[in-house]
Each structure stands twice: as C-alpha cells, then as structure tokens.
Amino acid sequence: MRSSLTGILLSLLLASATYAQEPEEVPPEVPPPAKLELYRILSGENYAINLRDDKEFLYFIPINYKVESEAGLGFPGEQDKLQPGEQPDTLRLSHVGMAIVGRANMPNQLYLSLFIKGAIPSQCHKPKVETKTEVNEKGVTIINNLIFSGIPRTKLCPTQNLPIEFTFLGEKIPQNSPIEVQINYQPLAEINWENDNLIVIQRNRIWKITRISRIISQEALNKRWLGEWLNGKELKKEQSKPQPKPPEPNNPPTPPESPPSPETE
C-alpha cells in the first residue's frame, strides 16, 4: 500500500514539475520589415537595372534608364574630361535616360544619374562628360551636363560611327532648391527635393515619392505611403484665357447713304 501511495505521489510531483517548466504561450512572430531589394527601384518607367545582392543603391524614379552592372556605377573621373591636347567633337546622342540614385542608410545624399546611348565618330574619339552648375536669378539650380566626344588634335581617323552606351553618377541633388537638368544646354527634366518629398517632371508628366528619409532608412513601405505617390501623372497645360474683345464704340451706327437725287436744271 505504501509503495502504491509513494508511486502516486511521485507521479503527481513529476507532473507538477513538468507543468511548471512548460513555457508561456509565445505570441505570433511579427513579420520582418520588407527587405531592401524588394524596393530598391521606386517608381519610374522603361528601365532595365541589373541588381546585385551585395549592393545598396536605391533608384528613385528611373525613366528610360539602364544599368548593366552596379559595380560599374560611379562618378566621372578626370580622364573623362577633355584633356590637354584634345579638342571637342560631336557625339551623336540617340537616347538619354535618368534616375535619382541614393544609398541605404546614407541620408541627405541623392545624386543624378544619366544613361547615355549614341555613337562616336571613330575609334580615336572618346566620350567626354563635363558638368556646369549655376544658379539663376529665380533661385533655380541649373545642372548642365555636357556630353560630347574628344579627339587628340594630331589624329585623323576614318569615320566609323561606333555605337556606345554608358551610365554615370552626376551632381549631388541639393535640397530645398528647384533644379533644371540640361543635356548640352537642352532641357531634360525638373527636380525638386523638398520637405522629404522628391518630385521629377519630365515631358509634361510628374512623378512624386514621399518620405524619402524613411525609405533610405530601410523602413518597410506601406500602402498609405504608396497612395501619396504620383507615377507619371500627366500635367494639364494651362488653358489660355480668351482675350477680351475690344469695347464697341458708343457712336450710333452710320445710316446707309441714300442714292443721289437727280439734279434739276
């Protein structure tokens, strides 16, 4: 009898000990924030970007833009400018694409990036990139990207019309200052980075991305953010108001002349 009671007590003690060691109910896991690569390309159209897992570039509003290798994305060096003994020559531009490029966890750093497609006159020519930045009287920053080809003054080469493509990072985008982007003095786009919003206007259409700093900080996107964006919305041209007609004169209308009466002799 004692042995049976002892066995019952032991089983109860073991059961209570087991129950005491059971962990509390674990709440369901919170899903991790969206991975960076899921929104490295934000808005834009007609782009072809070969993303790599080990890169942290962010592409804001790429338009007609192409990057074959992120490893080759960089700023033009001194060798990409006109060298002593070289003279500028024509580069036949057939296509220009653009994007605003940033990097994860690096706030306040956005750069203009351009994709160029065209042809150089010969093998002796090399593509050249030079940028001029100025501010006009309206406070607009003008970034004029000069894209041409250079050739040594002493060389004469047969014309071959060789196709070329290249992408490069350009000027840093200033905040709180409207920007006009030009290519060889021709307007390309308007950019404005203000109040944590990035706006690009090109060919009478507008793109807008909000909460730039939070995107760069790798916060997960949500539908409310996306609802604030504009994706290539067409801008309506201001309808010209009809010019007012000149006021009618107050003089009464002149009655028609009566036929002359025959003369009397």
PDB file of C-alpha atoms in Angstrom:
ATOM      1  CA  MET A   1       0.000   0.000   0.000  1.00  0.00           C
ATOM      2  CA  ARG A   2       2.810   2.367   0.931  1.00  0.00           C
ATOM      3  CA  SER A   3       4.559   1.638  -2.356  1.00  0.00           C
ATOM      4  CA  SER A   4       1.446   2.453  -4.349  1.00  0.00           C
ATOM      5  CA  LEU A   5       0.901   5.719  -2.454  1.00  0.00           C
ATOM      6  CA  THR A   6       4.538   6.605  -2.917  1.00  0.00           C
ATOM      7  CA  GLY A   7       4.234   5.979  -6.653  1.00  0.00           C
ATOM      8  CA  ILE A   8       1.143   8.182  -6.892  1.00  0.00           C
ATOM      9  CA  LEU A   9       2.877  10.996  -5.001  1.00  0.00           C
ATOM     10  CA  LEU A  10       5.942  10.767  -7.213  1.00  0.00           C
ATOM     11  CA  SER A  11       3.844  10.879 -10.353  1.00  0.00           C
ATOM     12  CA  LEU A  12       1.974  13.938  -9.065  1.00  0.00           C
ATOM     13  CA  LEU A  13       5.238  15.667  -8.183  1.00  0.00           C
ATOM     14  CA  LEU A  14       6.693  14.923 -11.614  1.00  0.00           C
ATOM     15  CA  ALA A  15       3.545  16.173 -13.319  1.00  0.00           C
ATOM     16  CA  SER A  16       3.591  19.421 -11.354  1.00  0.00           C
ATOM     17  CA  ALA A  17       7.284  19.907 -12.098  1.00  0.00           C
ATOM     18  CA  THR A  18       6.714  19.278 -15.795  1.00  0.00           C
ATOM     19  CA  TYR A  19       3.791  21.708 -15.830  1.00  0.00           C
ATOM     20  CA  ALA A  20       5.897  24.342 -14.088  1.00  0.00           C
ATOM     21  CA  GLN A  21       8.633  24.033 -16.720  1.00  0.00           C
ATOM     22  CA  GLU A  22       6.300  24.481 -19.694  1.00  0.00           C
ATOM     23  CA  PRO A  23       6.987  27.862 -21.356  1.00  0.00           C
ATOM     24  CA  GLU A  24       4.340  30.504 -21.595  1.00  0.00           C
ATOM     25  CA  GLU A  25       2.448  30.840 -24.818  1.00  0.00           C
ATOM     26  CA  VAL A  26       4.622  32.656 -27.346  1.00  0.00           C
ATOM     27  CA  PRO A  27       2.874  35.440 -29.281  1.00  0.00           C
ATOM     28  CA  PRO A  28       2.898  35.097 -33.040  1.00  0.00           C
ATOM     29  CA  GLU A  29       6.048  36.366 -34.704  1.00  0.00           C
ATOM     30  CA  VAL A  30       5.945  39.866 -36.115  1.00  0.00           C
ATOM     31  CA  PRO A  31       6.795  39.710 -39.819  1.00  0.00           C
ATOM     32  CA  PRO A  32      10.170  41.295 -40.548  1.00  0.00           C
ATOM     33  CA  PRO A  33      10.251  44.551 -42.483  1.00  0.00           C
ATOM     34  CA  ALA A  34      10.393  44.342 -46.235  1.00  0.00           C
ATOM     35  CA  LYS A  35      13.855  43.532 -47.485  1.00  0.00           C
ATOM     36  CA  LEU A  36      15.752  46.306 -49.154  1.00  0.00           C
ATOM     37  CA  GLU A  37      15.950  44.576 -52.516  1.00  0.00           C
ATOM     38  CA  LEU A  38      12.150  44.490 -52.686  1.00  0.00           C
ATOM     39  CA  TYR A  39      12.006  48.247 -53.109  1.00  0.00           C
ATOM     40  CA  ARG A  40      15.382  49.287 -54.439  1.00  0.00           C
ATOM     41  CA  ILE A  41      13.646  50.583 -57.558  1.00  0.00           C
ATOM     42  CA  LEU A  42      10.992  53.127 -56.673  1.00  0.00           C
ATOM     43  CA  SER A  43       8.501  54.229 -59.310  1.00  0.00           C
ATOM     44  CA  GLY A  44       9.748  55.176 -62.794  1.00  0.00           C
ATOM     45  CA  GLU A  45       9.211  53.560 -66.186  1.00  0.00           C
ATOM     46  CA  ASN A  46      11.090  51.890 -69.052  1.00  0.00           C
ATOM     47  CA  TYR A  47      14.137  50.894 -67.033  1.00  0.00           C
ATOM     48  CA  ALA A  48      16.479  47.893 -67.104  1.00  0.00           C
ATOM     49  CA  ILE A  49      18.627  47.666 -63.969  1.00  0.00           C
ATOM     50  CA  ASN A  50      20.711  44.587 -63.209  1.00  0.00           C
ATOM     51  CA  LEU A  51      20.526  44.496 -59.406  1.00  0.00           C
ATOM     52  CA  ARG A  52      23.107  42.748 -57.256  1.00  0.00           C
ATOM     53  CA  ASP A  53      22.515  41.336 -53.786  1.00  0.00           C
ATOM     54  CA  ASP A  54      25.639  42.937 -52.330  1.00  0.00           C
ATOM     55  CA  LYS A  55      24.746  46.478 -53.377  1.00  0.00           C
ATOM     56  CA  GLU A  56      22.634  49.028 -51.543  1.00  0.00           C
ATOM     57  CA  PHE A  57      21.870  51.509 -54.312  1.00  0.00           C
ATOM     58  CA  LEU A  58      18.353  52.914 -54.389  1.00  0.00           C
ATOM     59  CA  TYR A  59      16.935  54.025 -57.732  1.00  0.00           C
ATOM     60  CA  PHE A  60      14.303  56.741 -57.399  1.00  0.00           C
ATOM     61  CA  ILE A  61      12.156  57.379 -60.476  1.00  0.00           C
ATOM     62  CA  PRO A  62      14.320  55.802 -63.201  1.00  0.00           C
ATOM     63  CA  ILE A  63      12.969  56.968 -66.563  1.00  0.00           C
ATOM     64  CA  ASN A  64      14.222  55.349 -69.781  1.00  0.00           C
ATOM     65  CA  TYR A  65      17.217  54.299 -67.728  1.00  0.00           C
ATOM     66  CA  LYS A  66      19.595  51.340 -67.943  1.00  0.00           C
ATOM     67  CA  VAL A  67      22.336  49.893 -65.730  1.00  0.00           C
ATOM     68  CA  GLU A  68      24.060  46.718 -66.864  1.00  0.00           C
ATOM     69  CA  SER A  69      26.309  46.424 -63.815  1.00  0.00           C
ATOM     70  CA  GLU A  70      26.027  48.162 -60.480  1.00  0.00           C
ATOM     71  CA  ALA A  71      29.719  47.534 -59.945  1.00  0.00           C
ATOM     72  CA  GLY A  72      30.487  49.992 -62.719  1.00  0.00           C
ATOM     73  CA  LEU A  73      28.262  52.777 -61.460  1.00  0.00           C
ATOM     74  CA  GLY A  74      30.417  55.714 -60.420  1.00  0.00           C
ATOM     75  CA  PHE A  75      31.385  59.332 -60.866  1.00  0.00           C
ATOM     76  CA  PRO A  76      33.295  60.522 -63.941  1.00  0.00           C
ATOM     77  CA  GLY A  77      36.991  60.897 -63.258  1.00  0.00           C
ATOM     78  CA  GLU A  78      39.449  63.442 -64.558  1.00  0.00           C
ATOM     79  CA  GLN A  79      40.212  61.207 -67.537  1.00  0.00           C
ATOM     80  CA  ASP A  80      36.566  61.558 -68.602  1.00  0.00           C
ATOM     81  CA  LYS A  81      37.018  65.299 -69.132  1.00  0.00           C
ATOM     82  CA  LEU A  82      38.704  66.987 -72.064  1.00  0.00           C
ATOM     83  CA  GLN A  83      42.471  66.531 -71.734  1.00  0.00           C
ATOM     84  CA  PRO A  84      45.247  68.900 -72.812  1.00  0.00           C
ATOM     85  CA  GLY A  85      45.888  68.338 -76.495  1.00  0.00           C
ATOM     86  CA  GLU A  86      42.316  67.146 -77.154  1.00  0.00           C
ATOM     87  CA  GLN A  87      39.584  69.000 -78.945  1.00  0.00           C
ATOM     88  CA  PRO A  88      35.834  68.530 -78.513  1.00  0.00           C
ATOM     89  CA  ASP A  89      33.870  66.858 -81.250  1.00  0.00           C
ATOM     90  CA  THR A  90      30.327  65.689 -81.828  1.00  0.00           C
ATOM     91  CA  LEU A  91      28.832  62.741 -80.003  1.00  0.00           C
ATOM     92  CA  ARG A  92      25.656  61.640 -81.730  1.00  0.00           C
ATOM     93  CA  LEU A  93      23.175  61.244 -78.880  1.00  0.00           C
ATOM     94  CA  SER A  94      20.271  58.945 -79.628  1.00  0.00           C
ATOM     95  CA  HIS A  95      18.930  58.394 -76.101  1.00  0.00           C
ATOM     96  CA  VAL A  96      19.221  59.921 -72.625  1.00  0.00           C
ATOM     97  CA  GLY A  97      17.745  58.291 -69.520  1.00  0.00           C
ATOM     98  CA  MET A  98      17.933  59.436 -65.936  1.00  0.00           C
ATOM     99  CA  ALA A  99      17.397  58.365 -62.329  1.00  0.00           C
ATOM    100  CA  ILE A 100      17.977  59.728 -58.843  1.00  0.00           C
ATOM    101  CA  VAL A 101      20.338  57.385 -57.010  1.00  0.00           C
ATOM    102  CA  GLY A 102      20.828  57.084 -53.253  1.00  0.00           C
ATOM    103  CA  ARG A 103      22.259  54.548 -50.871  1.00  0.00           C
ATOM    104  CA  ALA A 104      20.644  52.777 -47.948  1.00  0.00           C
ATOM    105  CA  ASN A 105      21.258  54.330 -44.530  1.00  0.00           C
ATOM    106  CA  MET A 106      23.059  57.315 -46.049  1.00  0.00           C
ATOM    107  CA  PRO A 107      20.621  60.231 -45.632  1.00  0.00           C
ATOM    108  CA  ASN A 108      20.854  63.580 -47.375  1.00  0.00           C
ATOM    109  CA  GLN A 109      22.764  62.092 -50.301  1.00  0.00           C
ATOM    110  CA  LEU A 110      20.936  61.765 -53.581  1.00  0.00           C
ATOM    111  CA  TYR A 111      22.681  62.008 -56.936  1.00  0.00           C
ATOM    112  CA  LEU A 112      21.580  62.473 -60.511  1.00  0.00           C
ATOM    113  CA  SER A 113      22.494  59.519 -62.722  1.00  0.00           C
ATOM    114  CA  LEU A 114      22.356  59.565 -66.522  1.00  0.00           C
ATOM    115  CA  PHE A 115      22.266  56.764 -69.064  1.00  0.00           C
ATOM    116  CA  ILE A 116      23.658  57.797 -72.455  1.00  0.00           C
ATOM    117  CA  LYS A 117      23.311  55.997 -75.744  1.00  0.00           C
ATOM    118  CA  GLY A 118      24.789  57.239 -79.002  1.00  0.00           C
ATOM    119  CA  ALA A 119      27.772  56.962 -81.322  1.00  0.00           C
ATOM    120  CA  ILE A 120      31.273  58.393 -81.507  1.00  0.00           C
ATOM    121  CA  PRO A 121      32.764  59.324 -84.902  1.00  0.00           C
ATOM    122  CA  SER A 122      35.751  56.957 -84.765  1.00  0.00           C
ATOM    123  CA  GLN A 123      37.986  54.769 -82.618  1.00  0.00           C
ATOM    124  CA  CYS A 124      40.179  57.790 -81.938  1.00  0.00           C
ATOM    125  CA  HIS A 125      37.318  59.532 -80.152  1.00  0.00           C
ATOM    126  CA  LYS A 126      36.394  59.015 -76.515  1.00  0.00           C
ATOM    127  CA  PRO A 127      33.178  60.018 -74.745  1.00  0.00           C
ATOM    128  CA  LYS A 128      33.625  63.040 -72.512  1.00  0.00           C
ATOM    129  CA  VAL A 129      31.485  64.269 -69.621  1.00  0.00           C
ATOM    130  CA  GLU A 130      31.645  67.688 -68.037  1.00  0.00           C
ATOM    131  CA  THR A 131      29.120  69.353 -65.763  1.00  0.00           C
ATOM    132  CA  LYS A 132      28.419  73.018 -65.214  1.00  0.00           C
ATOM    133  CA  THR A 133      26.255  74.110 -62.307  1.00  0.00           C
ATOM    134  CA  GLU A 134      24.849  77.580 -61.822  1.00  0.00           C
ATOM    135  CA  VAL A 135      22.002  79.347 -60.061  1.00  0.00           C
ATOM    136  CA  ASN A 136      19.854  81.799 -61.970  1.00  0.00           C
ATOM    137  CA  GLU A 137      18.073  84.892 -60.702  1.00  0.00           C
ATOM    138  CA  LYS A 138      14.979  82.849 -59.782  1.00  0.00           C
ATOM    139  CA  GLY A 139      16.972  80.636 -57.412  1.00  0.00           C
ATOM    140  CA  VAL A 140      16.821  77.637 -59.733  1.00  0.00           C
ATOM    141  CA  THR A 141      19.895  75.418 -59.814  1.00  0.00           C
ATOM    142  CA  ILE A 142      20.788  74.582 -63.406  1.00  0.00           C
ATOM    143  CA  ILE A 143      22.794  71.393 -63.882  1.00  0.00           C
ATOM    144  CA  ASN A 144      24.056  71.378 -67.452  1.00  0.00           C
ATOM    145  CA  ASN A 145      25.638  68.068 -68.417  1.00  0.00           C
ATOM    146  CA  LEU A 146      27.906  68.432 -71.439  1.00  0.00           C
ATOM    147  CA  ILE A 147      28.140  65.107 -73.264  1.00  0.00           C
ATOM    148  CA  PHE A 148      30.475  65.081 -76.251  1.00  0.00           C
ATOM    149  CA  SER A 149      33.486  63.227 -77.651  1.00  0.00           C
ATOM    150  CA  GLY A 150      37.108  64.243 -77.568  1.00  0.00           C
ATOM    151  CA  ILE A 151      39.915  63.524 -80.013  1.00  0.00           C
ATOM    152  CA  PRO A 152      43.640  64.357 -79.982  1.00  0.00           C
ATOM    153  CA  ARG A 153      44.346  67.337 -82.202  1.00  0.00           C
ATOM    154  CA  THR A 154      47.062  65.451 -84.092  1.00  0.00           C
ATOM    155  CA  LYS A 155      44.952  62.432 -85.073  1.00  0.00           C
ATOM    156  CA  LEU A 156      42.885  61.890 -88.198  1.00  0.00           C
ATOM    157  CA  CYS A 157      40.735  58.760 -88.163  1.00  0.00           C
ATOM    158  CA  PRO A 158      38.233  57.374 -90.655  1.00  0.00           C
ATOM    159  CA  THR A 159      34.621  57.901 -89.677  1.00  0.00           C
ATOM    160  CA  GLN A 160      33.096  54.683 -88.344  1.00  0.00           C
ATOM    161  CA  ASN A 161      30.084  55.841 -86.303  1.00  0.00           C
ATOM    162  CA  LEU A 162      30.751  53.447 -83.386  1.00  0.00           C
ATOM    163  CA  PRO A 163      27.804  52.847 -81.019  1.00  0.00           C
ATOM    164  CA  ILE A 164      28.373  53.432 -77.294  1.00  0.00           C
ATOM    165  CA  GLU A 165      26.418  53.153 -74.038  1.00  0.00           C
ATOM    166  CA  PHE A 166      27.426  54.298 -70.564  1.00  0.00           C
ATOM    167  CA  THR A 167      25.912  55.226 -67.213  1.00  0.00           C
ATOM    168  CA  PHE A 168      27.426  57.550 -64.646  1.00  0.00           C
ATOM    169  CA  LEU A 169      26.609  59.336 -61.418  1.00  0.00           C
ATOM    170  CA  GLY A 170      26.435  63.090 -61.748  1.00  0.00           C
ATOM    171  CA  GLU A 171      25.853  66.034 -59.460  1.00  0.00           C
ATOM    172  CA  LYS A 172      24.534  65.810 -55.920  1.00  0.00           C
ATOM    173  CA  ILE A 173      20.912  66.885 -55.680  1.00  0.00           C
ATOM    174  CA  PRO A 174      20.552  69.897 -53.354  1.00  0.00           C
ATOM    175  CA  GLN A 175      17.589  70.027 -51.006  1.00  0.00           C
ATOM    176  CA  ASN A 176      15.019  72.791 -50.948  1.00  0.00           C
ATOM    177  CA  SER A 177      16.104  74.175 -54.300  1.00  0.00           C
ATOM    178  CA  PRO A 178      14.354  73.591 -57.622  1.00  0.00           C
ATOM    179  CA  ILE A 179      16.637  72.118 -60.268  1.00  0.00           C
ATOM    180  CA  GLU A 180      16.608  72.212 -64.036  1.00  0.00           C
ATOM    181  CA  VAL A 181      18.601  69.407 -65.647  1.00  0.00           C
ATOM    182  CA  GLN A 182      20.053  70.103 -69.087  1.00  0.00           C
ATOM    183  CA  ILE A 183      21.938  67.988 -71.605  1.00  0.00           C
ATOM    184  CA  ASN A 184      24.102  70.076 -73.911  1.00  0.00           C
ATOM    185  CA  TYR A 185      22.041  73.153 -73.000  1.00  0.00           C
ATOM    186  CA  GLN A 186      18.761  71.394 -73.822  1.00  0.00           C
ATOM    187  CA  PRO A 187      16.170  70.915 -71.026  1.00  0.00           C
ATOM    188  CA  LEU A 188      15.763  67.312 -69.857  1.00  0.00           C
ATOM    189  CA  ALA A 189      13.849  67.392 -66.565  1.00  0.00           C
ATOM    190  CA  GLU A 190      12.964  69.347 -63.437  1.00  0.00           C
ATOM    191  CA  ILE A 191      13.769  68.003 -59.959  1.00  0.00           C
ATOM    192  CA  ASN A 192      12.719  69.231 -56.536  1.00  0.00           C
ATOM    193  CA  TRP A 193      13.681  67.545 -53.252  1.00  0.00           C
ATOM    194  CA  GLU A 194      11.838  69.393 -50.518  1.00  0.00           C
ATOM    195  CA  ASN A 195      10.018  68.527 -47.275  1.00  0.00           C
ATOM    196  CA  ASP A 196      11.147  64.877 -47.588  1.00  0.00           C
ATOM    197  CA  ASN A 197       9.409  64.623 -50.969  1.00  0.00           C
ATOM    198  CA  LEU A 198      11.136  64.006 -54.290  1.00  0.00           C
ATOM    199  CA  ILE A 199       9.454  65.366 -57.421  1.00  0.00           C
ATOM    200  CA  VAL A 200      10.552  64.851 -61.022  1.00  0.00           C
ATOM    201  CA  ILE A 201       8.860  66.498 -64.003  1.00  0.00           C
ATOM    202  CA  GLN A 202       9.733  65.336 -67.482  1.00  0.00           C
ATOM    203  CA  ARG A 203       7.913  65.692 -70.782  1.00  0.00           C
ATOM    204  CA  ASN A 204       4.865  67.237 -69.162  1.00  0.00           C
ATOM    205  CA  ARG A 205       4.450  64.389 -66.651  1.00  0.00           C
ATOM    206  CA  ILE A 206       5.123  64.340 -62.918  1.00  0.00           C
ATOM    207  CA  TRP A 207       6.474  61.712 -60.517  1.00  0.00           C
ATOM    208  CA  LYS A 208       6.395  62.150 -56.731  1.00  0.00           C
ATOM    209  CA  ILE A 209       7.793  59.967 -53.948  1.00  0.00           C
ATOM    210  CA  THR A 210       7.158  60.865 -50.308  1.00  0.00           C
ATOM    211  CA  ARG A 211       9.043  60.009 -47.088  1.00  0.00           C
ATOM    212  CA  ILE A 212      12.461  59.825 -48.729  1.00  0.00           C
ATOM    213  CA  SER A 213      14.371  59.734 -45.426  1.00  0.00           C
ATOM    214  CA  ARG A 214      12.323  56.794 -44.123  1.00  0.00           C
ATOM    215  CA  ILE A 215      12.857  54.872 -47.351  1.00  0.00           C
ATOM    216  CA  ILE A 216      16.605  55.444 -47.145  1.00  0.00           C
ATOM    217  CA  SER A 217      16.471  54.215 -43.524  1.00  0.00           C
ATOM    218  CA  GLN A 218      15.030  50.936 -44.897  1.00  0.00           C
ATOM    219  CA  GLU A 219      11.652  51.243 -43.237  1.00  0.00           C
ATOM    220  CA  ALA A 220       9.056  48.957 -44.724  1.00  0.00           C
ATOM    221  CA  LEU A 221       6.791  50.570 -47.275  1.00  0.00           C
ATOM    222  CA  ASN A 222       3.069  50.523 -46.713  1.00  0.00           C
ATOM    223  CA  LYS A 223       0.004  51.218 -48.809  1.00  0.00           C
ATOM    224  CA  ARG A 224      -0.543  54.619 -47.238  1.00  0.00           C
ATOM    225  CA  TRP A 225       2.836  55.788 -48.499  1.00  0.00           C
ATOM    226  CA  LEU A 226       2.202  54.448 -51.959  1.00  0.00           C
ATOM    227  CA  GLY A 227      -1.136  56.218 -52.032  1.00  0.00           C
ATOM    228  CA  GLU A 228       0.700  59.538 -51.681  1.00  0.00           C
ATOM    229  CA  TRP A 229       2.879  58.961 -54.726  1.00  0.00           C
ATOM    230  CA  LEU A 230       2.397  60.197 -58.263  1.00  0.00           C
ATOM    231  CA  ASN A 231       3.595  57.949 -61.080  1.00  0.00           C
ATOM    232  CA  GLY A 232       3.895  59.766 -64.357  1.00  0.00           C
ATOM    233  CA  LYS A 233       0.715  61.768 -63.996  1.00  0.00           C
ATOM    234  CA  GLU A 234       0.142  63.984 -66.992  1.00  0.00           C
ATOM    235  CA  LEU A 235       0.239  67.667 -66.275  1.00  0.00           C
ATOM    236  CA  LYS A 236      -2.628  69.626 -67.738  1.00  0.00           C
ATOM    237  CA  LYS A 237      -1.481  72.592 -69.708  1.00  0.00           C
ATOM    238  CA  GLU A 238      -2.898  75.846 -68.507  1.00  0.00           C
ATOM    239  CA  GLN A 239      -5.693  76.772 -70.839  1.00  0.00           C
ATOM    240  CA  SER A 240      -5.115  80.193 -72.233  1.00  0.00           C
ATOM    241  CA  LYS A 241      -7.926  82.542 -71.386  1.00  0.00           C
ATOM    242  CA  PRO A 242      -9.653  84.100 -74.388  1.00  0.00           C
ATOM    243  CA  GLN A 243      -8.613  87.664 -74.927  1.00  0.00           C
ATOM    244  CA  PRO A 244     -11.423  90.141 -74.189  1.00  0.00           C
ATOM    245  CA  LYS A 245     -12.918  91.779 -77.225  1.00  0.00           C
ATOM    246  CA  PRO A 246     -12.337  95.490 -77.594  1.00  0.00           C
ATOM    247  CA  PRO A 247     -15.290  97.532 -76.389  1.00  0.00           C
ATOM    248  CA  GLU A 248     -17.788  98.533 -79.003  1.00  0.00           C
ATOM    249  CA  PRO A 249     -17.830 102.257 -79.808  1.00  0.00           C
ATOM    250  CA  ASN A 250     -20.662 104.252 -78.317  1.00  0.00           C
ATOM    251  CA  ASN A 251     -21.306 106.160 -81.560  1.00  0.00           C
ATOM    252  CA  PRO A 252     -24.542 105.154 -83.238  1.00  0.00           C
ATOM    253  CA  PRO A 253     -24.135 103.280 -86.484  1.00  0.00           C
ATOM    254  CA  THR A 254     -23.922 105.420 -89.569  1.00  0.00           C
ATOM    255  CA  PRO A 255     -27.062 105.074 -91.684  1.00  0.00           C
ATOM    256  CA  PRO A 256     -26.533 103.931 -95.245  1.00  0.00           C
ATOM    257  CA  GLU A 257     -26.153 106.695 -97.721  1.00  0.00           C
ATOM    258  CA  SER A 258     -29.260 107.469 -99.786  1.00  0.00           C
ATOM    259  CA  PRO A 259     -28.873 107.431-103.553  1.00  0.00           C
ATOM    260  CA  PRO A 260     -28.122 110.853-105.007  1.00  0.00           C
ATOM    261  CA  SER A 261     -31.163 112.771-106.257  1.00  0.00           C
ATOM    262  CA  PRO A 262     -31.153 113.803-109.897  1.00  0.00           C
ATOM    263  CA  GLU A 263     -30.009 117.308-110.491  1.00  0.00           C
ATOM    264  CA  THR A 264     -32.563 119.818-111.597  1.00  0.00           C
ATOM    265  CA  GLU A 265     -31.847 122.261-114.336  1.00  0.00           C
TER     266      GLU A 265
END
